[in-house]
Amino acid sequence: MRVPVPSSPQANPKPSNATRTIALPNNTGLGYEPTSVLDLCRSPSPATVPDKPTDHSVVELDDHALHNLDWDSIMKDLGLHDDSGAPVLKTNENNNTCEDFTPFDHALEFTTLSDMYSNSTQNQNLAYNNYPANATLDHLIHDFNHNGFDFIEDLIRAADCFDTKQLHVAQVILERLNQRLRSPAGKPLQRAAFYFKEALESLLSGSNRTPRLSSLVEIVHSIRTFKAFSGISPIPMFSIFTTNQIVLDHAASSFMHVIDFDIGLGIQYASLMKEIAEKAAESPVLRITAVVPEEFAVESTLVRDNLAQFALELRIRVHVEFVPLRTFETISFKAVKLVDGEKTAVLLSPAIFRHLGNTAAFLADVRRISPGVVVFVDGEGWAESATAAVASFRRGVVSSLEYYSMMLESLDASTVVGGGEWVRRIEMLQVRPRILAAVESAWRRMPPWREAFYGAGMRPVQLSQFADFQAECLLAKSQIRGFHVAKRQNELVLFWHDRAMVATSAWRC
């Protein structure tokens, strides 16, 4: 699906509110700027960059050492402490504010993977239109070898076999791909194809489940990887800042309740709690209810204890409660404690819709509790991939493959100077689980989310100028060519060239 590139908005006048300094690693640089997806096969290889950026250190820890860590150390890893020694995002040389920010140049129009493979569903050979309908797989592979796309053709043929229930053929094709894609190495498109090949194999074997963090070692590595991701790409912080600003705009009060269906490690609440502490006229109370999988016990302890300690430092009251997903599936919002007089915000992502399945019933339950605002963050390209998956599993896979190859491309462009090892870790711990989930979503034919929200009777809410201003500031500080922010309908969207990477929207019931 083509995403139009809107004209560059001019920087908004600086509002009276002071913007906060974004404490993130300074290892960004101007990156390679492609003009087509075909250029992905010619983009700089991560193998050519130094292994590690200078702003990060990797410390290998065992479980015994982690059990003896004080909470201060983990708090710093979570980013909940102000650290004057922490590097900050690269800023404009002449001015540390966003007043003189000029939007990045637009990328040239380029062909997408969806365009390359937009044949009719009747053409089961998935060849370009100039190929005969009876073209053999070997014939197609021979011709695609000249362009280096033979593995993409095979990958999409395998996805098509799921649509036609030819699972034994899919297995043969995936075994062939195993010989060609032995590891996640090479250009972004090749690496993305490797992860999608893995996801299709997992779906075929019935083990397509997102891997869980099982020890404190893995959790701390995940925290550090998330921090590295935030330091070299604006994608994670865009999600956090836009969400927090919507919550502050529409649910701020002395008694706030956030119901979070994708809390992760809770890192995003640091900036929200700081804002609440700075703006509150009296002692504020923030309640956070997180709906989490049953195996989230270790992470829940970490999140609760660290947010409680950070709240003490800020002198605000924070209460964190966890509701097991299985309990929520059974009794819905009856599992959530609701208090009269509180302003409530509900935070959603595609993950909860995958878990619950019945989108319409869930959104109807959300409406019944009458939250002040519902925030939806699409950081998986669901708007495009779900629309494509309605037609076929193959089309859903193609759309998701395009999305994640562009995400990997943006990572490479963000780390031209150092960072190859961190890119590998980000791919394994942050991107790979999302790809597994994307393939599962395409298989389950999850409906397009926007239609689901409108169908539930929800109304979009216009986002504030300050939310837009913050997003522009984030990009101005990161200085990575290729990213730009634009409004699309009622969403604030972070684009990598003409592909939406993150779309945040606000809704009222």
Short mmCIF file of C-alpha atoms in Angstrom, two decimals:
data_model
loop_
_atom_site.label_atom_id
_atom_site.label_comp_id
_atom_site.label_asym_id
_atom_site.label_seq_id
_atom_site.Cartn_x
_atom_site.Cartn_y
_atom_site.Cartn_z
CA MET A 1 0.00 0.00 0.00
CA ARG A 2 1.42 3.33 -1.04
CA VAL A 3 1.73 5.95 1.65
CA PRO A 4 1.72 9.52 0.24
CA VAL A 5 4.46 11.84 1.41
CA PRO A 6 2.78 15.04 2.58
CA SER A 7 4.38 18.42 2.19
CA SER A 8 6.78 19.31 4.95
CA PRO A 9 5.10 21.20 7.78
CA GLN A 10 6.85 24.29 9.00
CA ALA A 11 8.10 24.19 12.55
CA ASN A 12 5.48 25.36 15.01
CA PRO A 13 6.22 28.48 17.06
CA LYS A 14 7.76 27.56 20.34
CA PRO A 15 5.02 27.22 22.95
CA SER A 16 5.31 28.71 26.40
CA ASN A 17 5.86 25.25 27.90
CA ALA A 18 9.52 24.42 28.30
CA THR A 19 10.64 21.34 26.44
CA ARG A 20 12.59 18.74 28.34
CA THR A 21 16.06 17.57 27.38
CA ILE A 22 16.00 14.09 25.88
CA ALA A 23 18.73 12.10 27.57
CA LEU A 24 19.73 9.57 24.97
CA PRO A 25 23.02 8.28 23.54
CA ASN A 26 24.69 10.50 20.97
CA ASN A 27 25.77 8.05 18.31
CA THR A 28 23.64 9.09 15.38
CA GLY A 29 24.88 10.27 12.06
CA LEU A 30 23.74 11.15 8.60
CA GLY A 31 22.87 7.91 6.88
CA TYR A 32 22.52 6.35 3.50
CA GLU A 33 19.35 7.62 1.81
CA PRO A 34 17.90 5.13 -0.70
CA THR A 35 15.65 5.99 -3.60
CA SER A 36 14.05 2.57 -3.97
CA VAL A 37 13.57 -0.71 -2.19
CA LEU A 38 15.80 -2.16 -4.87
CA ASP A 39 18.55 -0.02 -3.37
CA LEU A 40 18.24 -2.09 -0.20
CA CYS A 41 20.36 -4.68 -1.99
CA ARG A 42 23.01 -2.03 -2.56
CA SER A 43 22.86 -0.20 0.78
CA PRO A 44 25.90 -0.14 3.06
CA SER A 45 26.33 -3.42 4.86
CA PRO A 46 26.41 -3.43 8.65
CA ALA A 47 29.48 -5.60 8.39
CA THR A 48 31.45 -2.57 7.25
CA VAL A 49 30.86 -0.50 10.36
CA PRO A 50 32.71 -0.76 13.66
CA ASP A 51 31.27 -3.30 16.04
CA LYS A 52 30.33 -1.00 18.91
CA PRO A 53 29.49 2.64 19.46
CA THR A 54 31.64 4.48 21.94
CA ASP A 55 28.67 5.59 24.04
CA HIS A 56 27.70 2.12 25.25
CA SER A 57 29.41 -0.59 27.23
CA VAL A 58 28.38 -4.20 27.27
CA VAL A 59 28.58 -5.94 30.63
CA GLU A 60 27.95 -9.67 30.77
CA LEU A 61 26.19 -10.61 34.01
CA ASP A 62 25.13 -13.93 35.44
CA ASP A 63 22.02 -14.58 37.54
CA HIS A 64 23.95 -14.61 40.82
CA ALA A 65 25.43 -11.18 40.16
CA LEU A 66 22.06 -9.78 39.16
CA HIS A 67 20.36 -10.96 42.33
CA ASN A 68 22.93 -8.91 44.27
CA LEU A 69 22.44 -5.74 42.21
CA ASP A 70 21.06 -2.79 44.14
CA TRP A 71 17.96 -1.14 42.76
CA ASP A 72 19.94 2.02 42.02
CA SER A 73 21.91 0.20 39.32
CA ILE A 74 18.80 -1.17 37.70
CA MET A 75 17.08 2.20 37.99
CA LYS A 76 19.86 3.72 35.92
CA ASP A 77 19.46 0.96 33.33
CA LEU A 78 15.75 1.72 33.24
CA GLY A 79 16.53 5.39 32.66
CA LEU A 80 14.57 6.44 35.75
CA HIS A 81 17.45 8.38 37.26
CA ASP A 82 18.66 11.73 36.00
CA ASP A 83 22.26 11.14 35.03
CA SER A 84 24.27 14.22 34.27
CA GLY A 85 26.90 12.07 32.64
CA ALA A 86 24.47 10.50 30.20
CA PRO A 87 24.95 11.50 26.58
CA VAL A 88 22.12 13.39 24.92
CA LEU A 89 20.71 13.30 21.44
CA LYS A 90 22.70 15.21 18.87
CA THR A 91 21.43 18.79 18.69
CA ASN A 92 21.67 21.58 16.15
CA GLU A 93 25.09 23.15 16.25
CA ASN A 94 23.86 26.75 16.52
CA ASN A 95 20.84 26.31 18.76
CA ASN A 96 19.77 23.70 21.30
CA THR A 97 16.08 24.52 20.89
CA CYS A 98 13.76 23.59 18.04
CA GLU A 99 13.07 27.18 16.98
CA ASP A 100 15.26 26.98 13.87
CA PHE A 101 14.33 23.43 13.02
CA THR A 102 13.97 22.78 9.29
CA PRO A 103 12.20 19.55 8.27
CA PHE A 104 14.30 16.96 6.51
CA ASP A 105 14.26 16.82 2.74
CA HIS A 106 11.75 14.44 1.25
CA ALA A 107 12.86 11.12 -0.13
CA LEU A 108 12.26 10.47 -3.78
CA GLU A 109 9.26 8.35 -4.70
CA PHE A 110 10.25 4.72 -4.76
CA THR A 111 8.78 1.36 -5.58
CA THR A 112 7.57 -0.71 -2.63
CA LEU A 113 7.60 -4.45 -2.16
CA SER A 114 3.82 -4.32 -2.28
CA ASP A 115 4.04 -2.80 -5.75
CA MET A 116 6.52 -5.45 -6.84
CA TYR A 117 4.22 -8.26 -5.75
CA SER A 118 0.79 -6.71 -6.30
CA ASN A 119 -0.40 -9.36 -8.74
CA SER A 120 -3.95 -10.60 -8.61
CA THR A 121 -4.73 -13.33 -6.10
CA GLN A 122 -5.62 -15.63 -8.99
CA ASN A 123 -1.99 -15.74 -10.11
CA GLN A 124 -0.67 -18.37 -7.75
CA ASN A 125 2.79 -18.31 -9.32
CA LEU A 126 3.33 -14.77 -7.91
CA ALA A 127 5.35 -13.83 -10.94
CA TYR A 128 5.31 -10.48 -12.67
CA ASN A 129 2.56 -10.12 -15.22
CA ASN A 130 4.90 -10.80 -18.12
CA TYR A 131 5.53 -14.35 -16.85
CA PRO A 132 3.26 -17.08 -18.20
CA ALA A 133 0.78 -18.54 -15.74
CA ASN A 134 2.47 -21.94 -16.03
CA ALA A 135 5.94 -20.65 -15.21
CA THR A 136 7.81 -23.05 -12.95
CA LEU A 137 9.44 -22.12 -9.66
CA ASP A 138 12.88 -22.88 -11.11
CA HIS A 139 12.15 -20.56 -14.05
CA LEU A 140 11.21 -17.73 -11.71
CA ILE A 141 14.24 -18.30 -9.48
CA HIS A 142 16.54 -18.24 -12.51
CA ASP A 143 15.20 -14.86 -13.64
CA PHE A 144 15.10 -13.34 -10.17
CA ASN A 145 18.70 -14.44 -9.53
CA HIS A 146 19.83 -11.68 -11.88
CA ASN A 147 18.33 -9.09 -9.55
CA GLY A 148 19.22 -10.82 -6.28
CA PHE A 149 15.56 -11.25 -5.33
CA ASP A 150 15.21 -15.00 -5.66
CA PHE A 151 14.88 -15.44 -1.88
CA ILE A 152 12.02 -12.90 -1.80
CA GLU A 153 10.16 -14.74 -4.54
CA ASP A 154 10.54 -18.03 -2.66
CA LEU A 155 9.47 -16.45 0.61
CA ILE A 156 6.27 -15.12 -0.90
CA ARG A 157 5.62 -18.42 -2.68
CA ALA A 158 5.84 -20.10 0.72
CA ALA A 159 3.33 -17.63 2.17
CA ASP A 160 0.99 -18.29 -0.73
CA CYS A 161 1.09 -22.01 0.07
CA PHE A 162 -0.50 -21.24 3.43
CA ASP A 163 -3.40 -19.59 1.59
CA THR A 164 -3.84 -22.58 -0.70
CA LYS A 165 -3.38 -25.13 2.12
CA GLN A 166 -0.33 -26.63 0.37
CA LEU A 167 1.69 -26.83 3.58
CA HIS A 168 3.93 -29.64 2.30
CA VAL A 169 4.99 -27.36 -0.58
CA ALA A 170 5.59 -24.53 1.87
CA GLN A 171 7.88 -26.80 3.86
CA VAL A 172 9.90 -27.68 0.76
CA ILE A 173 10.28 -24.00 -0.17
CA LEU A 174 11.32 -23.04 3.36
CA GLU A 175 13.91 -25.82 3.41
CA ARG A 176 15.27 -24.42 0.17
CA LEU A 177 15.37 -20.95 1.75
CA ASN A 178 17.35 -22.35 4.67
CA GLN A 179 20.18 -23.00 2.24
CA ARG A 180 20.11 -19.42 0.99
CA LEU A 181 19.29 -17.52 4.18
CA ARG A 182 21.50 -19.17 6.79
CA SER A 183 21.78 -16.18 9.12
CA PRO A 184 20.43 -12.63 9.52
CA ALA A 185 23.31 -11.06 7.62
CA GLY A 186 23.62 -8.71 4.67
CA LYS A 187 21.37 -5.91 3.53
CA PRO A 188 18.16 -4.93 5.38
CA LEU A 189 15.90 -6.81 2.96
CA GLN A 190 17.98 -9.98 3.34
CA ARG A 191 17.94 -9.78 7.13
CA ALA A 192 14.20 -9.14 7.23
CA ALA A 193 13.64 -12.08 4.88
CA PHE A 194 15.60 -14.34 7.25
CA TYR A 195 13.36 -13.41 10.20
CA PHE A 196 10.21 -13.88 8.12
CA LYS A 197 11.47 -17.28 6.99
CA GLU A 198 11.88 -18.16 10.68
CA ALA A 199 8.38 -16.91 11.44
CA LEU A 200 6.82 -18.96 8.64
CA GLU A 201 8.67 -22.05 9.88
CA SER A 202 7.37 -21.42 13.39
CA LEU A 203 3.82 -21.01 12.08
CA LEU A 204 4.17 -24.23 10.10
CA SER A 205 5.36 -26.14 13.17
CA GLY A 206 2.72 -24.59 15.43
CA SER A 207 5.29 -22.94 17.71
CA ASN A 208 4.78 -19.35 16.59
CA ARG A 209 4.96 -17.74 20.02
CA THR A 210 6.91 -14.64 20.94
CA PRO A 211 9.90 -15.67 23.09
CA ARG A 212 9.68 -14.59 26.71
CA LEU A 213 12.39 -13.14 28.91
CA SER A 214 13.10 -15.88 31.44
CA SER A 215 15.81 -14.46 33.69
CA LEU A 216 17.09 -11.22 35.16
CA VAL A 217 20.07 -11.49 32.81
CA GLU A 218 17.80 -11.37 29.78
CA ILE A 219 15.71 -8.57 31.26
CA VAL A 220 18.71 -6.32 31.88
CA HIS A 221 20.04 -7.07 28.39
CA SER A 222 16.61 -6.18 27.02
CA ILE A 223 16.65 -2.88 28.95
CA ARG A 224 20.07 -1.98 27.58
CA THR A 225 19.03 -2.95 24.08
CA PHE A 226 15.93 -0.77 24.33
CA LYS A 227 18.11 2.13 25.49
CA ALA A 228 20.45 1.56 22.53
CA PHE A 229 17.43 1.47 20.19
CA SER A 230 16.22 4.76 21.69
CA GLY A 231 19.68 6.24 21.27
CA ILE A 232 20.13 5.48 17.58
CA SER A 233 16.55 5.76 16.33
CA PRO A 234 13.66 8.15 17.08
CA ILE A 235 11.11 5.31 16.74
CA PRO A 236 10.86 4.26 20.44
CA MET A 237 10.89 7.79 21.87
CA PHE A 238 8.30 8.98 19.34
CA SER A 239 5.91 6.37 20.71
CA ILE A 240 6.61 7.34 24.32
CA PHE A 241 6.46 11.12 23.92
CA THR A 242 3.29 11.17 21.81
CA THR A 243 1.51 8.78 24.20
CA ASN A 244 2.51 10.71 27.30
CA GLN A 245 1.50 14.03 25.77
CA ILE A 246 -1.96 12.72 24.86
CA VAL A 247 -2.42 11.41 28.41
CA LEU A 248 -1.38 14.78 29.85
CA ASP A 249 -3.63 16.68 27.42
CA HIS A 250 -6.77 14.65 28.05
CA ALA A 251 -6.49 12.84 31.39
CA ALA A 252 -4.28 15.00 33.62
CA SER A 253 -5.65 15.50 37.14
CA SER A 254 -4.67 15.04 40.76
CA PHE A 255 -6.09 11.52 40.52
CA MET A 256 -5.05 9.76 37.31
CA HIS A 257 -5.52 6.14 36.30
CA VAL A 258 -3.69 4.63 33.34
CA ILE A 259 -4.84 1.20 32.15
CA ASP A 260 -1.94 -0.13 30.09
CA PHE A 261 -2.24 -3.18 27.85
CA ASP A 262 1.40 -3.10 26.71
CA ILE A 263 3.49 -1.88 29.64
CA GLY A 264 6.69 -3.69 28.70
CA LEU A 265 9.36 -2.76 31.24
CA GLY A 266 7.64 0.47 32.27
CA ILE A 267 10.44 2.69 30.99
CA GLN A 268 7.95 5.04 29.34
CA TYR A 269 6.49 6.14 32.70
CA ALA A 270 9.63 7.98 33.79
CA SER A 271 8.92 11.07 31.68
CA LEU A 272 5.16 10.96 32.45
CA MET A 273 5.83 10.86 36.19
CA LYS A 274 8.25 13.77 35.93
CA GLU A 275 5.67 15.85 34.07
CA ILE A 276 3.00 15.03 36.66
CA ALA A 277 5.34 15.96 39.52
CA GLU A 278 6.34 19.27 37.88
CA LYS A 279 2.81 20.41 37.00
CA ALA A 280 0.81 19.19 39.99
CA ALA A 281 -0.49 21.89 42.35
CA GLU A 282 -0.97 19.36 45.13
CA SER A 283 0.25 15.85 45.92
CA PRO A 284 -0.88 13.88 42.83
CA VAL A 285 -1.86 10.23 42.69
CA LEU A 286 -1.11 8.07 39.67
CA ARG A 287 -2.55 4.58 39.45
CA ILE A 288 -1.23 2.23 36.78
CA THR A 289 -3.08 -0.98 36.00
CA ALA A 290 -1.18 -3.22 33.59
CA VAL A 291 -2.77 -6.23 31.92
CA VAL A 292 0.06 -8.69 31.41
CA PRO A 293 0.66 -12.34 30.49
CA GLU A 294 0.88 -14.79 33.40
CA GLU A 295 4.60 -15.35 32.83
CA PHE A 296 5.34 -11.65 33.47
CA ALA A 297 6.15 -12.20 37.17
CA VAL A 298 9.84 -11.18 37.10
CA GLU A 299 9.22 -8.10 34.98
CA SER A 300 6.22 -7.04 37.08
CA THR A 301 8.32 -7.06 40.27
CA LEU A 302 11.00 -5.00 38.54
CA VAL A 303 8.51 -2.48 37.16
CA ARG A 304 6.57 -2.07 40.42
CA ASP A 305 9.63 -1.65 42.67
CA ASN A 306 11.44 0.76 40.36
CA LEU A 307 8.45 2.98 39.67
CA ALA A 308 7.68 3.06 43.40
CA GLN A 309 11.23 4.13 44.21
CA PHE A 310 11.21 6.76 41.48
CA ALA A 311 7.87 8.08 42.77
CA LEU A 312 9.42 8.55 46.23
CA GLU A 313 12.15 10.69 44.72
CA LEU A 314 9.58 12.79 42.86
CA ARG A 315 7.32 12.97 45.94
CA ILE A 316 4.25 11.71 44.15
CA ARG A 317 2.11 8.70 44.95
CA VAL A 318 2.14 5.89 42.40
CA HIS A 319 0.30 2.59 42.73
CA VAL A 320 1.01 -0.17 40.22
CA GLU A 321 -1.25 -3.19 39.90
CA PHE A 322 -1.01 -6.12 37.51
CA VAL A 323 -3.96 -8.03 36.12
CA PRO A 324 -3.21 -11.45 34.58
CA LEU A 325 -4.27 -11.60 30.95
CA ARG A 326 -6.15 -14.83 31.51
CA THR A 327 -8.22 -13.17 34.24
CA PHE A 328 -8.97 -10.21 31.99
CA GLU A 329 -10.04 -12.54 29.18
CA THR A 330 -12.57 -14.10 31.57
CA ILE A 331 -14.11 -11.08 33.33
CA SER A 332 -12.85 -8.13 31.26
CA PHE A 333 -12.74 -4.76 33.09
CA LYS A 334 -14.32 -6.28 36.20
CA ALA A 335 -10.71 -7.31 36.93
CA VAL A 336 -9.67 -3.64 36.99
CA LYS A 337 -10.31 -1.48 40.05
CA LEU A 338 -12.09 1.71 38.96
CA VAL A 339 -12.46 4.63 41.38
CA ASP A 340 -14.96 7.48 41.15
CA GLY A 341 -13.36 10.87 40.56
CA GLU A 342 -10.32 9.55 38.70
CA LYS A 343 -9.51 10.51 35.13
CA THR A 344 -8.74 7.36 33.17
CA ALA A 345 -6.60 6.79 30.10
CA VAL A 346 -6.49 3.45 28.26
CA LEU A 347 -3.31 2.64 26.34
CA LEU A 348 -3.57 0.14 23.48
CA SER A 349 -1.27 -1.43 20.91
CA PRO A 350 -1.77 -4.23 18.37
CA ALA A 351 -0.50 -6.77 20.93
CA ILE A 352 -3.70 -6.86 23.01
CA PHE A 353 -5.85 -7.45 19.91
CA ARG A 354 -3.72 -10.47 19.02
CA HIS A 355 -4.19 -11.88 22.51
CA LEU A 356 -7.93 -11.31 22.82
CA GLY A 357 -9.08 -12.07 19.31
CA ASN A 358 -12.59 -10.56 19.51
CA THR A 359 -11.79 -6.94 18.69
CA ALA A 360 -15.38 -5.69 18.64
CA ALA A 361 -16.26 -7.14 22.06
CA PHE A 362 -13.08 -5.76 23.62
CA LEU A 363 -13.62 -2.23 22.29
CA ALA A 364 -17.25 -2.37 23.47
CA ASP A 365 -15.95 -3.15 26.97
CA VAL A 366 -13.52 -0.22 26.72
CA ARG A 367 -16.43 2.10 25.94
CA ARG A 368 -18.39 0.90 28.98
CA ILE A 369 -15.78 2.23 31.42
CA SER A 370 -15.94 5.69 29.76
CA PRO A 371 -12.22 6.59 29.83
CA GLY A 372 -11.15 10.20 29.35
CA VAL A 373 -9.05 9.13 26.37
CA VAL A 374 -8.02 5.96 24.54
CA VAL A 375 -4.52 6.05 23.03
CA PHE A 376 -3.60 3.66 20.25
CA VAL A 377 0.02 3.30 19.13
CA ASP A 378 0.58 1.34 15.93
CA GLY A 379 4.29 0.56 15.92
CA GLU A 380 3.90 -2.52 13.70
CA GLY A 381 2.50 -1.13 10.46
CA TRP A 382 -0.84 -2.72 11.33
CA ALA A 383 -2.85 -0.17 9.34
CA GLU A 384 -1.28 -1.36 6.09
CA SER A 385 -0.60 -5.02 6.84
CA ALA A 386 -4.07 -5.76 8.26
CA THR A 387 -5.71 -4.19 5.22
CA ALA A 388 -3.51 -6.33 2.98
CA ALA A 389 -4.12 -9.50 5.04
CA VAL A 390 -7.88 -9.17 4.54
CA ALA A 391 -7.26 -10.21 0.92
CA SER A 392 -4.81 -13.00 1.68
CA PHE A 393 -2.13 -14.17 4.10
CA ARG A 394 0.42 -13.67 1.32
CA ARG A 395 -0.45 -9.98 0.98
CA GLY A 396 -0.25 -9.51 4.73
CA VAL A 397 3.22 -11.06 4.78
CA VAL A 398 4.37 -8.88 1.86
CA SER A 399 3.19 -5.72 3.62
CA SER A 400 4.87 -6.69 6.90
CA LEU A 401 8.07 -7.69 5.09
CA GLU A 402 8.16 -4.27 3.48
CA TYR A 403 7.57 -2.56 6.84
CA TYR A 404 10.32 -4.39 8.71
CA SER A 405 12.85 -4.18 5.89
CA MET A 406 12.33 -0.41 5.99
CA MET A 407 12.74 -0.42 9.78
CA LEU A 408 16.06 -2.28 9.43
CA GLU A 409 17.09 0.12 6.70
CA SER A 410 16.42 3.05 9.04
CA LEU A 411 18.57 1.37 11.71
CA ASP A 412 21.45 0.98 9.27
CA ALA A 413 21.14 4.62 8.23
CA SER A 414 21.14 5.66 11.89
CA THR A 415 24.34 3.78 12.68
CA VAL A 416 26.63 4.57 9.77
CA VAL A 417 29.27 5.56 12.33
CA GLY A 418 29.55 2.61 14.72
CA GLY A 419 26.88 0.47 16.25
CA GLY A 420 26.88 -2.73 14.18
CA GLU A 421 26.80 -4.97 17.24
CA TRP A 422 23.96 -2.99 18.80
CA VAL A 423 21.96 -3.19 15.57
CA ARG A 424 22.29 -6.98 15.75
CA ARG A 425 21.05 -6.99 19.35
CA ILE A 426 18.18 -4.65 18.53
CA GLU A 427 17.12 -6.93 15.70
CA MET A 428 17.19 -10.03 17.89
CA LEU A 429 15.51 -8.61 21.01
CA GLN A 430 13.26 -5.88 19.60
CA VAL A 431 12.53 -6.59 15.93
CA ARG A 432 12.50 -10.39 15.68
CA PRO A 433 9.66 -10.86 18.25
CA ARG A 434 7.58 -8.29 16.38
CA ILE A 435 8.04 -10.16 13.11
CA LEU A 436 6.88 -13.40 14.73
CA ALA A 437 3.81 -11.54 15.97
CA ALA A 438 3.22 -9.89 12.57
CA VAL A 439 3.12 -13.24 10.78
CA GLU A 440 0.72 -14.62 13.39
CA SER A 441 -1.51 -11.55 12.96
CA ALA A 442 -1.59 -11.95 9.18
CA TRP A 443 -2.52 -15.62 9.58
CA ARG A 444 -5.36 -14.79 11.99
CA ARG A 445 -6.66 -12.06 9.62
CA MET A 446 -6.82 -9.40 12.30
CA PRO A 447 -9.17 -6.66 11.05
CA PRO A 448 -7.87 -3.16 10.25
CA TRP A 449 -7.85 -1.29 13.53
CA ARG A 450 -9.27 2.04 12.33
CA GLU A 451 -12.45 0.43 11.04
CA ALA A 452 -12.73 -1.47 14.33
CA PHE A 453 -12.52 1.75 16.37
CA TYR A 454 -15.13 3.50 14.26
CA GLY A 455 -17.29 0.39 14.35
CA ALA A 456 -17.22 0.46 18.17
CA GLY A 457 -18.59 4.01 18.16
CA MET A 458 -15.35 5.75 19.09
CA ARG A 459 -14.53 9.24 17.84
CA PRO A 460 -11.03 10.48 16.94
CA VAL A 461 -9.55 13.30 19.00
CA GLN A 462 -7.43 16.04 17.48
CA LEU A 463 -3.88 15.94 18.85
CA SER A 464 -2.41 19.08 20.36
CA GLN A 465 0.10 21.31 18.63
CA PHE A 466 2.52 20.61 21.45
CA ALA A 467 2.49 16.88 20.65
CA ASP A 468 3.40 17.77 17.07
CA PHE A 469 6.05 20.20 18.27
CA GLN A 470 7.67 17.60 20.54
CA ALA A 471 7.85 15.10 17.69
CA GLU A 472 9.54 17.66 15.43
CA CYS A 473 12.01 18.49 18.22
CA LEU A 474 12.86 14.81 18.59
CA LEU A 475 13.72 14.56 14.91
CA ALA A 476 15.63 17.83 14.95
CA LYS A 477 17.80 16.49 17.74
CA SER A 478 18.36 13.09 16.15
CA GLN A 479 19.39 14.57 12.76
CA ILE A 480 18.80 11.37 10.80
CA ARG A 481 17.86 12.10 7.19
CA GLY A 482 14.89 10.09 6.03
CA PHE A 483 12.61 10.44 9.06
CA HIS A 484 9.83 13.01 9.05
CA VAL A 485 6.61 13.64 10.97
CA ALA A 486 3.22 14.27 9.40
CA LYS A 487 -0.45 14.14 10.32
CA ARG A 488 -2.55 11.46 8.64
CA GLN A 489 -6.24 11.78 9.34
CA ASN A 490 -6.33 11.99 13.16
CA GLU A 491 -2.93 10.35 13.65
CA LEU A 492 0.52 11.77 14.28
CA VAL A 493 2.83 9.63 12.18
CA LEU A 494 6.58 9.07 12.11
CA PHE A 495 7.62 8.20 8.56
CA TRP A 496 10.79 6.63 7.25
CA HIS A 497 10.70 8.06 3.73
CA ASP A 498 7.13 7.24 2.63
CA ARG A 499 6.51 4.31 5.00
CA ALA A 500 4.76 4.91 8.33
CA MET A 501 6.87 3.50 11.18
CA VAL A 502 4.75 4.65 14.15
CA ALA A 503 1.24 6.11 14.15
CA THR A 504 -0.27 7.47 17.38
CA SER A 505 -3.92 8.41 17.68
CA ALA A 506 -6.34 9.45 20.43
CA TRP A 507 -10.01 8.41 20.74
CA ARG A 508 -13.02 9.19 22.88
CA CYS A 509 -15.92 6.86 23.60
#
